[in-house]
Coordinates of C-alpha atoms and ligand atoms in Angstrom, one line a residue:
X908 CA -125.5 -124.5 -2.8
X909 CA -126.6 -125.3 1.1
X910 CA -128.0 -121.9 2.1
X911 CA -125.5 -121.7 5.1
X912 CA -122.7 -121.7 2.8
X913 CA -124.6 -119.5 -0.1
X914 CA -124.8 -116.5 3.2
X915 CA -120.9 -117.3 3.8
X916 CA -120.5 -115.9 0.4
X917 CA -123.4 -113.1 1.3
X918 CA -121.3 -110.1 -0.9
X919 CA -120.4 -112.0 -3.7
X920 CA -123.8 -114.0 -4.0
X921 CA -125.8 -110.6 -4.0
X922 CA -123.7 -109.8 -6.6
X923 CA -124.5 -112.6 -8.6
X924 CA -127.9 -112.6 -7.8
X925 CA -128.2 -108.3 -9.1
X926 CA -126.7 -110.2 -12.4
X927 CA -129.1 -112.9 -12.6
X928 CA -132.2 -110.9 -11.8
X929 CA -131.7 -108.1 -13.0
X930 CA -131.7 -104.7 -11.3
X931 CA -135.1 -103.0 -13.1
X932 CA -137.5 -104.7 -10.8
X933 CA -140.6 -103.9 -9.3
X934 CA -142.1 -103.2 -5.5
X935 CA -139.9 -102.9 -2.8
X936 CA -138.0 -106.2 -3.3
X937 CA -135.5 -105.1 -5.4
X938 CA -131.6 -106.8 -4.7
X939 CA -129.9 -104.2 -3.7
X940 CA -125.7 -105.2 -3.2
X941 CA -125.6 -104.3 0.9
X942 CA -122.2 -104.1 2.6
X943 CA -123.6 -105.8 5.3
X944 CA -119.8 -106.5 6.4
X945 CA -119.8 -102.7 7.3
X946 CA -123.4 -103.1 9.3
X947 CA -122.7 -104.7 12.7
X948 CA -126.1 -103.8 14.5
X949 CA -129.3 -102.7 14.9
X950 CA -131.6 -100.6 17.1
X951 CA -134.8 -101.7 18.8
X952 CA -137.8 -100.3 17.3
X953 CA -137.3 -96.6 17.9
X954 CA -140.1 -94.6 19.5
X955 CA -143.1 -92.4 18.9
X956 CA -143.0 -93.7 15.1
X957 CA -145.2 -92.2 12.3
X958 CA -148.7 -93.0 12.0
X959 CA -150.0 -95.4 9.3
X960 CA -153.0 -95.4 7.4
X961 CA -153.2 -99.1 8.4
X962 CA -152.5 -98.7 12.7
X963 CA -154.5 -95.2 12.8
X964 CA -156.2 -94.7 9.4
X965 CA -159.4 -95.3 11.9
X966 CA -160.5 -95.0 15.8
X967 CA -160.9 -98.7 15.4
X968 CA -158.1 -99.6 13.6
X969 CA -155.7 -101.5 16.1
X970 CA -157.6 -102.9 19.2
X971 CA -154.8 -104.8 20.9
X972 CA -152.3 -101.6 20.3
X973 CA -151.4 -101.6 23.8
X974 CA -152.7 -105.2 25.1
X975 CA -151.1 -106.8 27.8
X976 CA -148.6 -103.6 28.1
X977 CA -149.6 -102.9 32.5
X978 CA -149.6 -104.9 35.2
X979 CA -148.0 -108.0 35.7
X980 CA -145.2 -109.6 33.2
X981 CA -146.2 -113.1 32.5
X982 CA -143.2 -114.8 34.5
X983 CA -142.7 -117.8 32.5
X984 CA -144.0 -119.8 29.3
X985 CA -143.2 -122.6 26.8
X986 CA -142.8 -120.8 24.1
X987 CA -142.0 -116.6 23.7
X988 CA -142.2 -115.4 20.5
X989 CA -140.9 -112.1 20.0
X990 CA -142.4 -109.6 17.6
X991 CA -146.3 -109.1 16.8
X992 CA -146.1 -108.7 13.2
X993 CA -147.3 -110.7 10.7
X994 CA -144.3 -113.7 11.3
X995 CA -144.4 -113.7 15.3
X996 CA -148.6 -113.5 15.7
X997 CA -148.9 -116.4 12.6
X998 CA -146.0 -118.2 15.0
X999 CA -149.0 -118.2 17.8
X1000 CA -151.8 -119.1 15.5
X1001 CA -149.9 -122.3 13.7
X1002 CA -148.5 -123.4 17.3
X1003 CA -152.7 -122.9 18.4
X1004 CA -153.9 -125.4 15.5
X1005 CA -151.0 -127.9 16.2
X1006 CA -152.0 -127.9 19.5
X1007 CA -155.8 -127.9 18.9
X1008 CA -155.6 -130.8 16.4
X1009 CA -153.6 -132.3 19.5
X1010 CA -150.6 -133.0 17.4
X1011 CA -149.0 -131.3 20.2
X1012 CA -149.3 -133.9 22.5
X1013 CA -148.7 -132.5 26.0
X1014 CA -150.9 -133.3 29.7
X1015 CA -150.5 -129.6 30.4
X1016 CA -151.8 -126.5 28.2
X1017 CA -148.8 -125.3 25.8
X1018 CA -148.6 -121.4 27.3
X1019 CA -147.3 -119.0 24.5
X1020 CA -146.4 -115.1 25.3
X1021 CA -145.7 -112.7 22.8
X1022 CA -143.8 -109.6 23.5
X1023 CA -143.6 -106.2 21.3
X1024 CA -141.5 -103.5 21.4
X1025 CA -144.5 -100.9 20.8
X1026 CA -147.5 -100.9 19.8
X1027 CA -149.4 -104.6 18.4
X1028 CA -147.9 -104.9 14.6
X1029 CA -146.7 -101.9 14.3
X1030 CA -143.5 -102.9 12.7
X1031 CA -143.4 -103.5 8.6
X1032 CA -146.6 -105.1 9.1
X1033 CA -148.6 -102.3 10.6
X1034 CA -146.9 -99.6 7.9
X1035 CA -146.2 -101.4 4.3
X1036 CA -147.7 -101.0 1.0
X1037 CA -150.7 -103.6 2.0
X1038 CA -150.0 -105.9 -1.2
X1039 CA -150.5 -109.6 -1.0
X1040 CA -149.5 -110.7 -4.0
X1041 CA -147.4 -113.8 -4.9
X1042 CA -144.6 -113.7 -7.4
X1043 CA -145.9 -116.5 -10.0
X1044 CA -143.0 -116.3 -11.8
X1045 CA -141.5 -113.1 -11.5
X1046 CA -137.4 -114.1 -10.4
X1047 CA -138.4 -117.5 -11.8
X1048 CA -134.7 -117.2 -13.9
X1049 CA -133.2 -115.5 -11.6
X1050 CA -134.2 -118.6 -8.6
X1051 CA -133.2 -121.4 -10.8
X1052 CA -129.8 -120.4 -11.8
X1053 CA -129.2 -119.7 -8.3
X1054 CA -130.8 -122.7 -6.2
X1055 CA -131.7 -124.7 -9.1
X1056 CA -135.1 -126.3 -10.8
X1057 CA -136.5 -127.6 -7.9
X1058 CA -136.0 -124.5 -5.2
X1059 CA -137.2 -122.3 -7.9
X1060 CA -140.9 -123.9 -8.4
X1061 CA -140.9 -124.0 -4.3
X1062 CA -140.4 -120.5 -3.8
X1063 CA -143.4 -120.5 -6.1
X1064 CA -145.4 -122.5 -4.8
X1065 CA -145.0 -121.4 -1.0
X1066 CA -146.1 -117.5 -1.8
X1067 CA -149.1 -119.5 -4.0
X1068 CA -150.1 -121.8 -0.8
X1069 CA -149.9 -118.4 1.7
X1070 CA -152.1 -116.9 -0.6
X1071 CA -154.7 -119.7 -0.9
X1072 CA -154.6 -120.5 2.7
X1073 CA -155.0 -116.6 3.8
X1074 CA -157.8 -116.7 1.6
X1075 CA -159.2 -120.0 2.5
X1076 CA -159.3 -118.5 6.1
X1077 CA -160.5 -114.7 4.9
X1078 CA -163.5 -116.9 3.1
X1079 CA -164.2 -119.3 6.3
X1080 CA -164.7 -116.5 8.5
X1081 CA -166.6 -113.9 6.5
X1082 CA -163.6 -111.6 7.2
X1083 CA -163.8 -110.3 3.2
X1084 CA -165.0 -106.4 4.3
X1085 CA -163.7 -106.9 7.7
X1086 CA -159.6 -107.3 6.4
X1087 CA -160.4 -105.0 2.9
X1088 CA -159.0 -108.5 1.6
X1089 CA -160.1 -107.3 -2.1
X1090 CA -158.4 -110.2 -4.6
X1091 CA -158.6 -107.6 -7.8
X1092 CA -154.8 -108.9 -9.0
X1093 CA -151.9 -107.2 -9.1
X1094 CA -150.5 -105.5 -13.0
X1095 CA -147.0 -105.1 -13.3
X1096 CA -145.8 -102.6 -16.4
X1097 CA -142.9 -103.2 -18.2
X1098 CA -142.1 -99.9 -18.7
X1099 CA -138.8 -100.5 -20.6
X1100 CA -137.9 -103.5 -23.1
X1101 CA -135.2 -105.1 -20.7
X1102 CA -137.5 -105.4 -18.1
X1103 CA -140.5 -107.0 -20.3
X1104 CA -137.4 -109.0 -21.7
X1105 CA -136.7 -110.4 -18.2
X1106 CA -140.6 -110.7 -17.3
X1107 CA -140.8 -112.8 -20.4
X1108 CA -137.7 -115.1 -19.5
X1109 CA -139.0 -115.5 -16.2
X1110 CA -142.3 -116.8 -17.3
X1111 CA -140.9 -118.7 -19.8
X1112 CA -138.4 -120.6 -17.2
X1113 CA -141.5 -121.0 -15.3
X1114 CA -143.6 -122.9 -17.9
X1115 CA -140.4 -124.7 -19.2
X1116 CA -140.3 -126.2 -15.5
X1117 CA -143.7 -127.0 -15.6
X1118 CA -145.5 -124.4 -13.2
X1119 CA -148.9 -123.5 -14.0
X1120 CA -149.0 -120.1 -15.1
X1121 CA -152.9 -120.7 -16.3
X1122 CA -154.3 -117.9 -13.6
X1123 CA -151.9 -114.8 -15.0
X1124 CA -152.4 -112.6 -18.1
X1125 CA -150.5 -110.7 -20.7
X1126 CA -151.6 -107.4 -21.6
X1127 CA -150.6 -105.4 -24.6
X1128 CA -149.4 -101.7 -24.5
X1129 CA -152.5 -101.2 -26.2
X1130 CA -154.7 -103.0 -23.6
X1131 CA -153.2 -101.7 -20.7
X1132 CA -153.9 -98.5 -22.1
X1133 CA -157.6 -99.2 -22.4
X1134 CA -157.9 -101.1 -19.0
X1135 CA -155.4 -99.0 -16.7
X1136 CA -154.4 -96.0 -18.6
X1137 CA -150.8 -96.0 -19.6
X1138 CA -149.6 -97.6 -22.5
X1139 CA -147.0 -100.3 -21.6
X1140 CA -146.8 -103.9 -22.1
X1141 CA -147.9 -105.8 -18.7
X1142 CA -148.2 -108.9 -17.2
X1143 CA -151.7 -109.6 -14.5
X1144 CA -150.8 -111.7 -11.5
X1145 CA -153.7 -113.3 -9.1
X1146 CA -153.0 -111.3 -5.9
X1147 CA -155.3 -109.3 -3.5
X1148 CA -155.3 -105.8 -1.6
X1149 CA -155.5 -106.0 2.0
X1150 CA -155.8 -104.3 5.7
X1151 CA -152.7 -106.1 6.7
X1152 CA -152.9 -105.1 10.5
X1153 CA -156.8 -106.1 11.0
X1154 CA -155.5 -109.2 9.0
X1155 CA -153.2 -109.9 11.6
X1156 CA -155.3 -109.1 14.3
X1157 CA -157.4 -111.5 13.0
X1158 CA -155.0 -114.5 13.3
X1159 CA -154.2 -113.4 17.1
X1160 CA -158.0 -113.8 18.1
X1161 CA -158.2 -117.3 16.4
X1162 CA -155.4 -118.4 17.9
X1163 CA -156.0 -116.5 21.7
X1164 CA -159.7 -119.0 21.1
X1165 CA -157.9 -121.5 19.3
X1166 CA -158.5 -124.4 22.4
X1167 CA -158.4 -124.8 26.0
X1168 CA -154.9 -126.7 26.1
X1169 CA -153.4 -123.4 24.1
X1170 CA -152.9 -120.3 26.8
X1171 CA -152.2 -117.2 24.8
X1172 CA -150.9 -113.9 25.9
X1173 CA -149.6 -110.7 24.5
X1174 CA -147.5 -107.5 25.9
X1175 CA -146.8 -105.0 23.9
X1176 CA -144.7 -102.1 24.7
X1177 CA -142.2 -104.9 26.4
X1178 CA -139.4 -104.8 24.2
X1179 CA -136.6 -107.7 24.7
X1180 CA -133.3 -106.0 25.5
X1181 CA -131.5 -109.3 25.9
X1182 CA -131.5 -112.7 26.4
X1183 CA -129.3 -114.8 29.2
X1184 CA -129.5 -118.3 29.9
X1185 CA -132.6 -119.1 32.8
X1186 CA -131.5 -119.4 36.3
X1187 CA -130.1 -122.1 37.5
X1188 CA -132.8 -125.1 38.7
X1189 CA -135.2 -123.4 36.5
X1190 CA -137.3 -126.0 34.3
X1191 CA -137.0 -123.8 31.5
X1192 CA -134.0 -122.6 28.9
X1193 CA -134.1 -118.7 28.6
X1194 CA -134.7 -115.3 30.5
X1195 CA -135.5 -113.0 28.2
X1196 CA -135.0 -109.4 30.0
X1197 CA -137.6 -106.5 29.4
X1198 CA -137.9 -103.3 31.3
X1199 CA -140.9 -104.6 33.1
X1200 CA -138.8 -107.8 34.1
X1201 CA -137.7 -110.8 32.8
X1202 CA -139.5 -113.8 31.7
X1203 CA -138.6 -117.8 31.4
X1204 CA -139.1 -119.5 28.3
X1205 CA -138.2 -123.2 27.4
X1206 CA -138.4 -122.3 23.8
X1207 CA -137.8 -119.2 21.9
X1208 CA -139.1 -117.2 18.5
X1209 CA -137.1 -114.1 17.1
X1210 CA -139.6 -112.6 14.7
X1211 CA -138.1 -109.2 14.4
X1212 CA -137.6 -109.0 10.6
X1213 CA -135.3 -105.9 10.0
X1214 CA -134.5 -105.6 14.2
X1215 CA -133.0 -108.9 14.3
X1216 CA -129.5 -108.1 14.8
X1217 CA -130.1 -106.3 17.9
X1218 CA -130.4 -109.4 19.4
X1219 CA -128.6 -111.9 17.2
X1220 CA -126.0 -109.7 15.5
X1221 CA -124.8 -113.0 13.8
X1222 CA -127.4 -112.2 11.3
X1223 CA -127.2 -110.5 7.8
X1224 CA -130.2 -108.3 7.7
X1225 CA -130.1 -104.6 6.8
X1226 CA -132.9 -102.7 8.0
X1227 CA -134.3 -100.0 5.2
X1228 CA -136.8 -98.0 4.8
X1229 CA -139.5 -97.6 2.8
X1230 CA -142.2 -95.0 2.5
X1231 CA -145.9 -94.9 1.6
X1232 CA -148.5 -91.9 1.0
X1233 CA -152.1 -92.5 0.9
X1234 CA -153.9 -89.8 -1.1
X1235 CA -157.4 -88.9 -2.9
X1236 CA -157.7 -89.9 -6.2
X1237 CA -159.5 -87.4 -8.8
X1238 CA -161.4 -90.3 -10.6
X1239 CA -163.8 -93.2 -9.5
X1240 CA -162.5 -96.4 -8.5
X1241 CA -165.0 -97.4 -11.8
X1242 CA -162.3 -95.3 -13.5
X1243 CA -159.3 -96.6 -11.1
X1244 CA -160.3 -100.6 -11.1
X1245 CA -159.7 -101.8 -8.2
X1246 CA -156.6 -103.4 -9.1
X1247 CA -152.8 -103.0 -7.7
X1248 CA -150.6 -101.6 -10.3
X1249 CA -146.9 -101.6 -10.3
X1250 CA -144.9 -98.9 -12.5
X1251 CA -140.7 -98.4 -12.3
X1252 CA -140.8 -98.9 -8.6
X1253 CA -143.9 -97.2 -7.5
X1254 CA -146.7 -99.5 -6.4
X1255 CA -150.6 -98.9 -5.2
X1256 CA -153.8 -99.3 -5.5
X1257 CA -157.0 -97.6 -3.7
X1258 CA -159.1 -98.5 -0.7
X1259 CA -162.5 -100.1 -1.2
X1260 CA -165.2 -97.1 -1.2
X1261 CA -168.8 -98.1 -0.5
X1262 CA -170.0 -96.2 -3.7
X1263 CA -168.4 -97.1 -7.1
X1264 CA -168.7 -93.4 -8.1
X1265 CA -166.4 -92.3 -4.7
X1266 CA -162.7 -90.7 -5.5
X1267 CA -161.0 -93.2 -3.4
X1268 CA -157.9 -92.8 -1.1
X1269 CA -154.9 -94.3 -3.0
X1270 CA -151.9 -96.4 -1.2
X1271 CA -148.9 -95.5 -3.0
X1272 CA -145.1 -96.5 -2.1
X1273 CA -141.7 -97.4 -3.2
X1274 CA -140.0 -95.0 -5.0
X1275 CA -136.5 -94.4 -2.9
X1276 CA -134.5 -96.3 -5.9
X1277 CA -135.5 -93.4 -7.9
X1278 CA -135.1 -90.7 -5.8
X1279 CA -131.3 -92.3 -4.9
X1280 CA -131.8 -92.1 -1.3
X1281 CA -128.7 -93.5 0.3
X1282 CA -130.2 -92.3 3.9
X1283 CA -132.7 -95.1 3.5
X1284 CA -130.4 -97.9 3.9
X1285 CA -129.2 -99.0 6.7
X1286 CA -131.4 -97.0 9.1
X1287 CA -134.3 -98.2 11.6
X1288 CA -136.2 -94.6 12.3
X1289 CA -139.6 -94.9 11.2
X1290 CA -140.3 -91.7 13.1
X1291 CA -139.8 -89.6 10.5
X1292 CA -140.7 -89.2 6.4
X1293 CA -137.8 -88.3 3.9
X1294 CA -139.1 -85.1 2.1
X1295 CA -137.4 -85.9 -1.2
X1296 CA -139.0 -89.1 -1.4
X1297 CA -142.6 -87.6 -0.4
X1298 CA -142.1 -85.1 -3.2
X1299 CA -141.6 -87.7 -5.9
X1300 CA -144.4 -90.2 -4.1
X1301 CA -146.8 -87.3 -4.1
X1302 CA -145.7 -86.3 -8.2
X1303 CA -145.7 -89.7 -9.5
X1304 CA -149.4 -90.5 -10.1
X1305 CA -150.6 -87.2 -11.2
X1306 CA -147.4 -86.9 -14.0
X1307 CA -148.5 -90.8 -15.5
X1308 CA -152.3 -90.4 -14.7
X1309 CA -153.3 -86.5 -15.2
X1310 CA -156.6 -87.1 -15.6
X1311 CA -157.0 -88.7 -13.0
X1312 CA -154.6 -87.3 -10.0
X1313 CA -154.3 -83.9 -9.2
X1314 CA -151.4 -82.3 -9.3
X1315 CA -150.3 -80.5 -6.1
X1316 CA -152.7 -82.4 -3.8
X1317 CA -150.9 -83.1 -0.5
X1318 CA -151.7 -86.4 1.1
X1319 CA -154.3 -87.8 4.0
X1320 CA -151.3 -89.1 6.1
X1321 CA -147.8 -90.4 5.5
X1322 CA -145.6 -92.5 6.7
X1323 CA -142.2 -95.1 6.9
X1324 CA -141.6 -98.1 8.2
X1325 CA -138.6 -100.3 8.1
X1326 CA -138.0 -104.0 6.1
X1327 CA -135.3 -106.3 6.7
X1328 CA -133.4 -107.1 3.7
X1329 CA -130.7 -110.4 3.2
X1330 CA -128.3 -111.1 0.9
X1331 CA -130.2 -113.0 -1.3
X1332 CA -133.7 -111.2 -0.4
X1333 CA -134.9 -114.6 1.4
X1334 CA -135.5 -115.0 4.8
X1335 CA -133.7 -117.0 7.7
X1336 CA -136.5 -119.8 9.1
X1337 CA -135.0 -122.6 11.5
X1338 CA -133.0 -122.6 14.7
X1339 CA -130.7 -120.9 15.2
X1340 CA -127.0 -122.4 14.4
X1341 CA -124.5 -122.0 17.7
X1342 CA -121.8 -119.6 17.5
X1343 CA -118.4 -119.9 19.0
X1344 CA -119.6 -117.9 22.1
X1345 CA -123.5 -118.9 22.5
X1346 CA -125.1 -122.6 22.3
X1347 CA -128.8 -121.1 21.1
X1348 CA -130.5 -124.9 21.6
X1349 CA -134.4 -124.2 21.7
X1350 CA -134.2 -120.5 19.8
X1351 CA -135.8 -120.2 16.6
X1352 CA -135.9 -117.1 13.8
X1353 CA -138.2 -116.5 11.2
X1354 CA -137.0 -113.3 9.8
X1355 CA -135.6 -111.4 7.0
X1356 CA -138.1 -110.5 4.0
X1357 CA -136.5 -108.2 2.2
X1358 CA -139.8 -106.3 1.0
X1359 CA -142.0 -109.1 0.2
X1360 CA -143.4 -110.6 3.6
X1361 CA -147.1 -110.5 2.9
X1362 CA -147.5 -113.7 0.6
X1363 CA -144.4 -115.7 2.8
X1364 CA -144.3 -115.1 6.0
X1365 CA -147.4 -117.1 7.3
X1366 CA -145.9 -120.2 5.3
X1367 CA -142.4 -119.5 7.1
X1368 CA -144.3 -119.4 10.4
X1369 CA -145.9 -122.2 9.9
X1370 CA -142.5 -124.3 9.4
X1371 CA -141.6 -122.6 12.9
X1372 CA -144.8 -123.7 14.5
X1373 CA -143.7 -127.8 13.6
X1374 CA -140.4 -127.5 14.7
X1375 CA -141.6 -126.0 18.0
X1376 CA -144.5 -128.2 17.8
X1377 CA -142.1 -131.5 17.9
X1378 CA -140.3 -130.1 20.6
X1379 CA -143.0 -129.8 22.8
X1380 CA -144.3 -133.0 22.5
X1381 CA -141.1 -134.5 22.6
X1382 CA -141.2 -136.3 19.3
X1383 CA -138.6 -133.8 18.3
X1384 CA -139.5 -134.7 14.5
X1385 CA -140.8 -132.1 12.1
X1386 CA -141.0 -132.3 8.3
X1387 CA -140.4 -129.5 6.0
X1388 CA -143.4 -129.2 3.5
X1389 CA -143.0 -129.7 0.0
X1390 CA -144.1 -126.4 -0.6
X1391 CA -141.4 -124.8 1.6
X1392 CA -137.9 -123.7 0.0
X1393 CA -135.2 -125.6 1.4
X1394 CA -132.5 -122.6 1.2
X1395 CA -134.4 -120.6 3.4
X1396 CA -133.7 -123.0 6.3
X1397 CA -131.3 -122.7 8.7
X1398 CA -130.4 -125.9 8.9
X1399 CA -130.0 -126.7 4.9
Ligands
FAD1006 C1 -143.0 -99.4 3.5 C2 -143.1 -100.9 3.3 C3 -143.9 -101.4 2.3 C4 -144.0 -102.7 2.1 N1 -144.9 -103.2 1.2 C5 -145.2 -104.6 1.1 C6 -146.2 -105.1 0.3 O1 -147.0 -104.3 -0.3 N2 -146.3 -106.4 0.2 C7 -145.5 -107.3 0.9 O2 -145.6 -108.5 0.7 N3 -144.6 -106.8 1.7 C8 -144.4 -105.5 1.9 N4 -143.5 -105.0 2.8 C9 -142.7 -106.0 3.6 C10 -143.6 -106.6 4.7 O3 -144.3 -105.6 5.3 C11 -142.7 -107.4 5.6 O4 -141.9 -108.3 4.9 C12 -143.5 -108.1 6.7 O5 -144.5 -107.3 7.2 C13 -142.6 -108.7 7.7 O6 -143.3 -109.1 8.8 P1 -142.6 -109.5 10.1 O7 -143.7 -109.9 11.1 O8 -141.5 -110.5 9.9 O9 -141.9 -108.2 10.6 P2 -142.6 -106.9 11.3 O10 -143.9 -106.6 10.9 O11 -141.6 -105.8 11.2 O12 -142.7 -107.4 12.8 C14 -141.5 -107.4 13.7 C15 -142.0 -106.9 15.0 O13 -141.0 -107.2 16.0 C16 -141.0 -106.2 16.9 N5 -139.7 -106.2 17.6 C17 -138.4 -106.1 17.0 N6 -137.5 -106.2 17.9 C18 -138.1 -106.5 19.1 C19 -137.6 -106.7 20.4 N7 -136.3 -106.8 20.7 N8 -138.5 -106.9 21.4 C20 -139.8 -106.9 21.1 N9 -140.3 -106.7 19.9 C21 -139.5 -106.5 18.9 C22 -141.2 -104.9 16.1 O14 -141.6 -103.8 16.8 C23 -142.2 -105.4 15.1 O15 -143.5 -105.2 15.5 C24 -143.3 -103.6 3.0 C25 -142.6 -103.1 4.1 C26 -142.5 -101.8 4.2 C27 -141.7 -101.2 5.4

């Protein structure tokens, strides 16, 4: 099924797809069956939003928070990428190495400009659960039935090449303590028998197909018990905790320094209110309009994950909310391990510590799919915390974990932020397809994932960075990578 026609059938696909995967499953990707008929917009980011361990866990947390966001509006670039999370800013790095390794082949520098709403990443990026972890073969069943053998070992193998090449990059430039990038795996329970039933058929679709499952584990009840304290049957992914903002950050200041031919530029707290084609005799497609003005681009990227409708309503994407607590642990992280643990739909693990023998601070979300939290759905306010959901978020680890949680103990901060969740819990990468009213030539999206951005959105980005990338230079060629799943395309 050609993605464009799998999202015409968007309702009855999700259904399908709730039957195929199964509806116990862990981390904030779960399928949930939107009526996204009866969602026909979304908000910009909203202001003054709550404060994240990751954008103000520190004085030094977010150093380009309000870059670029006085003084002049740049008036005009080639390429305006909208959003600063991890989508739009790995947009500006991949489009900085094309045009550094000169397979951008222009006699002018290529100028890029991104805009944010608010503060730098401080979308889903600056506020999630700070996993970056790649599904081996978790959904492996579900994938295959659905887009067949093929599309299910590529939506493998692109969450496996984000996380070798983010790591390949964390390793090159010593960023290890920098980024908290802490590769200590990721164990998900199977706290009843259907799910380790599904976890099994998963992994068994995945070796039947032939994907190498050689780097994850299977842990008895009795194991687990020993190694992480609570006696259900698990399976151990490769996977790391991270600093996702200072990751991010990261990416920007490669790409800002990337080459001389590359002219980067960022303002935040310049949200896009719309877009209109550029003025006539202008040498370039678009105006995008700001409060601070508008500016001319010849080529445009909507990286605005779960605020993409706002813009470009023709999309299915539901923003929801999630909602994380970071709070002392009673124990050691000798006691903790470092590892990420995933139980029913709670998922966290704790912050490096300098000493081994330090209680650390634990990142712990998810949990709305217990609480049954309608209000979640369908909402992009990230300015406040559901109390019901705090409640079961601060109960959850000291009612599995006595010994080593206290009960009672409120957390260090608290916070929401929003995902964008499709149909079929993939994202939308490519240019955009014309609608009867709007011919969107040179407009690009890269949005739309549904809880699980951190090990695909750099890939996704990077597919975005050719296609702009052939533009530029005219060639107007771009192959898709055989790691990259064809039915997330626009195009397919
Ligand atoms: C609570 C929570 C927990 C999560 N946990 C995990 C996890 O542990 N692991 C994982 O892999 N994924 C997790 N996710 C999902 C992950 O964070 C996202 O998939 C990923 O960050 C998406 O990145 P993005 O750049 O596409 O979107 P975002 O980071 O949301 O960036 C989009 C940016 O666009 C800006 N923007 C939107 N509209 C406009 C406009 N009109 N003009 C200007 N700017 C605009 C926004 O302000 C925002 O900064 C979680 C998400 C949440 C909310």
């Amino acid at each position: 099924m050609s993605s464009r026609t799998a999202r015409r059938f968007a309702p009855l696909l999700a259904l399908l797809l709730l039957a195929v995967r199964g509806s116990a499953l862990p981390v904030e990707s779960e399928q949930t069956v939107f009526q996204s008929s009866a969602y026909t917009g979304s908000s910009l980011p909203v202001p003054g939003p709550t404060k994240s361990f990751w954008t103000h866990g520190t004085a030094d947390a977010n150093p380009l928070a309000a870059e670029g966001s006085e003084g002049a509006l740049t008036s005009e670039a080639d390429v305006c990428i909208i959003g600063s999370g991890i989508s739009g800013t790995s947009v500006a790095y991949h489009l900085s190495n094309l045009v550094k390794a000169a397979r951008v082949d222009v006699s002018t520098p290529v100028s890029a400009v991104i805009l944010e709403a608010r503060d730098f990443c401080s979308g889903a990026t600056g506020r999630n659960g700070g996993h970056l972890t790649p599904y081996s073969f978790v959904y492996f069943n579900g994938n295959l039935k659905l887009w067949g053998e093929d599309e299910a070992i590529r939506a493998v193998e692109i969450e496996r090449y984000v996380f070798s090449e983010i790591g390949n990059l964390v390793d090159k430039h010593g960023w290890a303590e920098k980024v908290d990038f802490v590769p200590s795996g990721r164990v998900t329970m199977a706290y009843t028998q259907d799910l380790y039933d599904q976890i099994r058929l998963d992994y068994e679709s995945a070796v039947a197909a032939g994907v190498d499952v050689s780097a994850d584990e299977w842990l008895t009840k009795e194991e687990t018990k020993e190694r992480y304290g609570a006696a259900y049957p698990a399976a151990r992914h490769p996977g790391s905790n991270v600093w996702p903002l200072k990751l991010v950050t990261e990416f920007y200041h490669l790409a800002k320094q990337a080459s001389p031919a590359y002219n980067l530029t960022l303002h935040t707290r310049t949200p896009v209110t719309s877009f209109n084609v550029a003025s006539q005799g202008s040498s370039r497609k678009w105006a995008l309009e700001t409060p601070r003005g508008s500016i001319e681009c010849s080529y445009v990227v909507h990286a605005t994950n779960a605020y993409t409708k706002h813009l470009l309503p023709q999309f299915e994407i539901i923003p929801t909310r999630g909602q994380i607590i970071a709070v002392r642990a009673n124990a050691s992280v000798e006691e903790l391990t470092n590892s990420a643990l995933v139980l029913k739909h709670q998922y966290w693990f704790p912050r490096p510590v300098s000493d081994p023998s330090e209680a650390p601070l634990v990142i712990i979300g998810g949990g709305r799919q217990e609480v049954g939290s309608p209000e979640e759905y369908y909402t992009t306010d990230d300015s406040v915390t559901n109390p019901k959901l705090g409640k079961h978020l601060r109960d959850f680890l000291p009612s599995v974990f006595p010994e080593k949680f206290a009960a009672g103990r409120e957390p260090e901060m608290e916070w929401t932020g929003i995902m964008g969740y499709t149909p079929t819990d993939d994202p939308y990468v490519g240019p955009i397809q014309d609608t009867e009213s709007i011919k969107f030539d040179g407009q690009y999206v890269v949005a739309g994932f549904s809880g699980h951005g951190m090990p695909r959105a750099f890939g996704a980005a990077e597919v975005i960075a050719r296609m702009v990338g052939a533009e530029l230079d005219g060639s107007g060629e771009w192959e898709v990578p055989a790691w990259f799943p064809r039915h997330y395309l626009t195009t397919a």
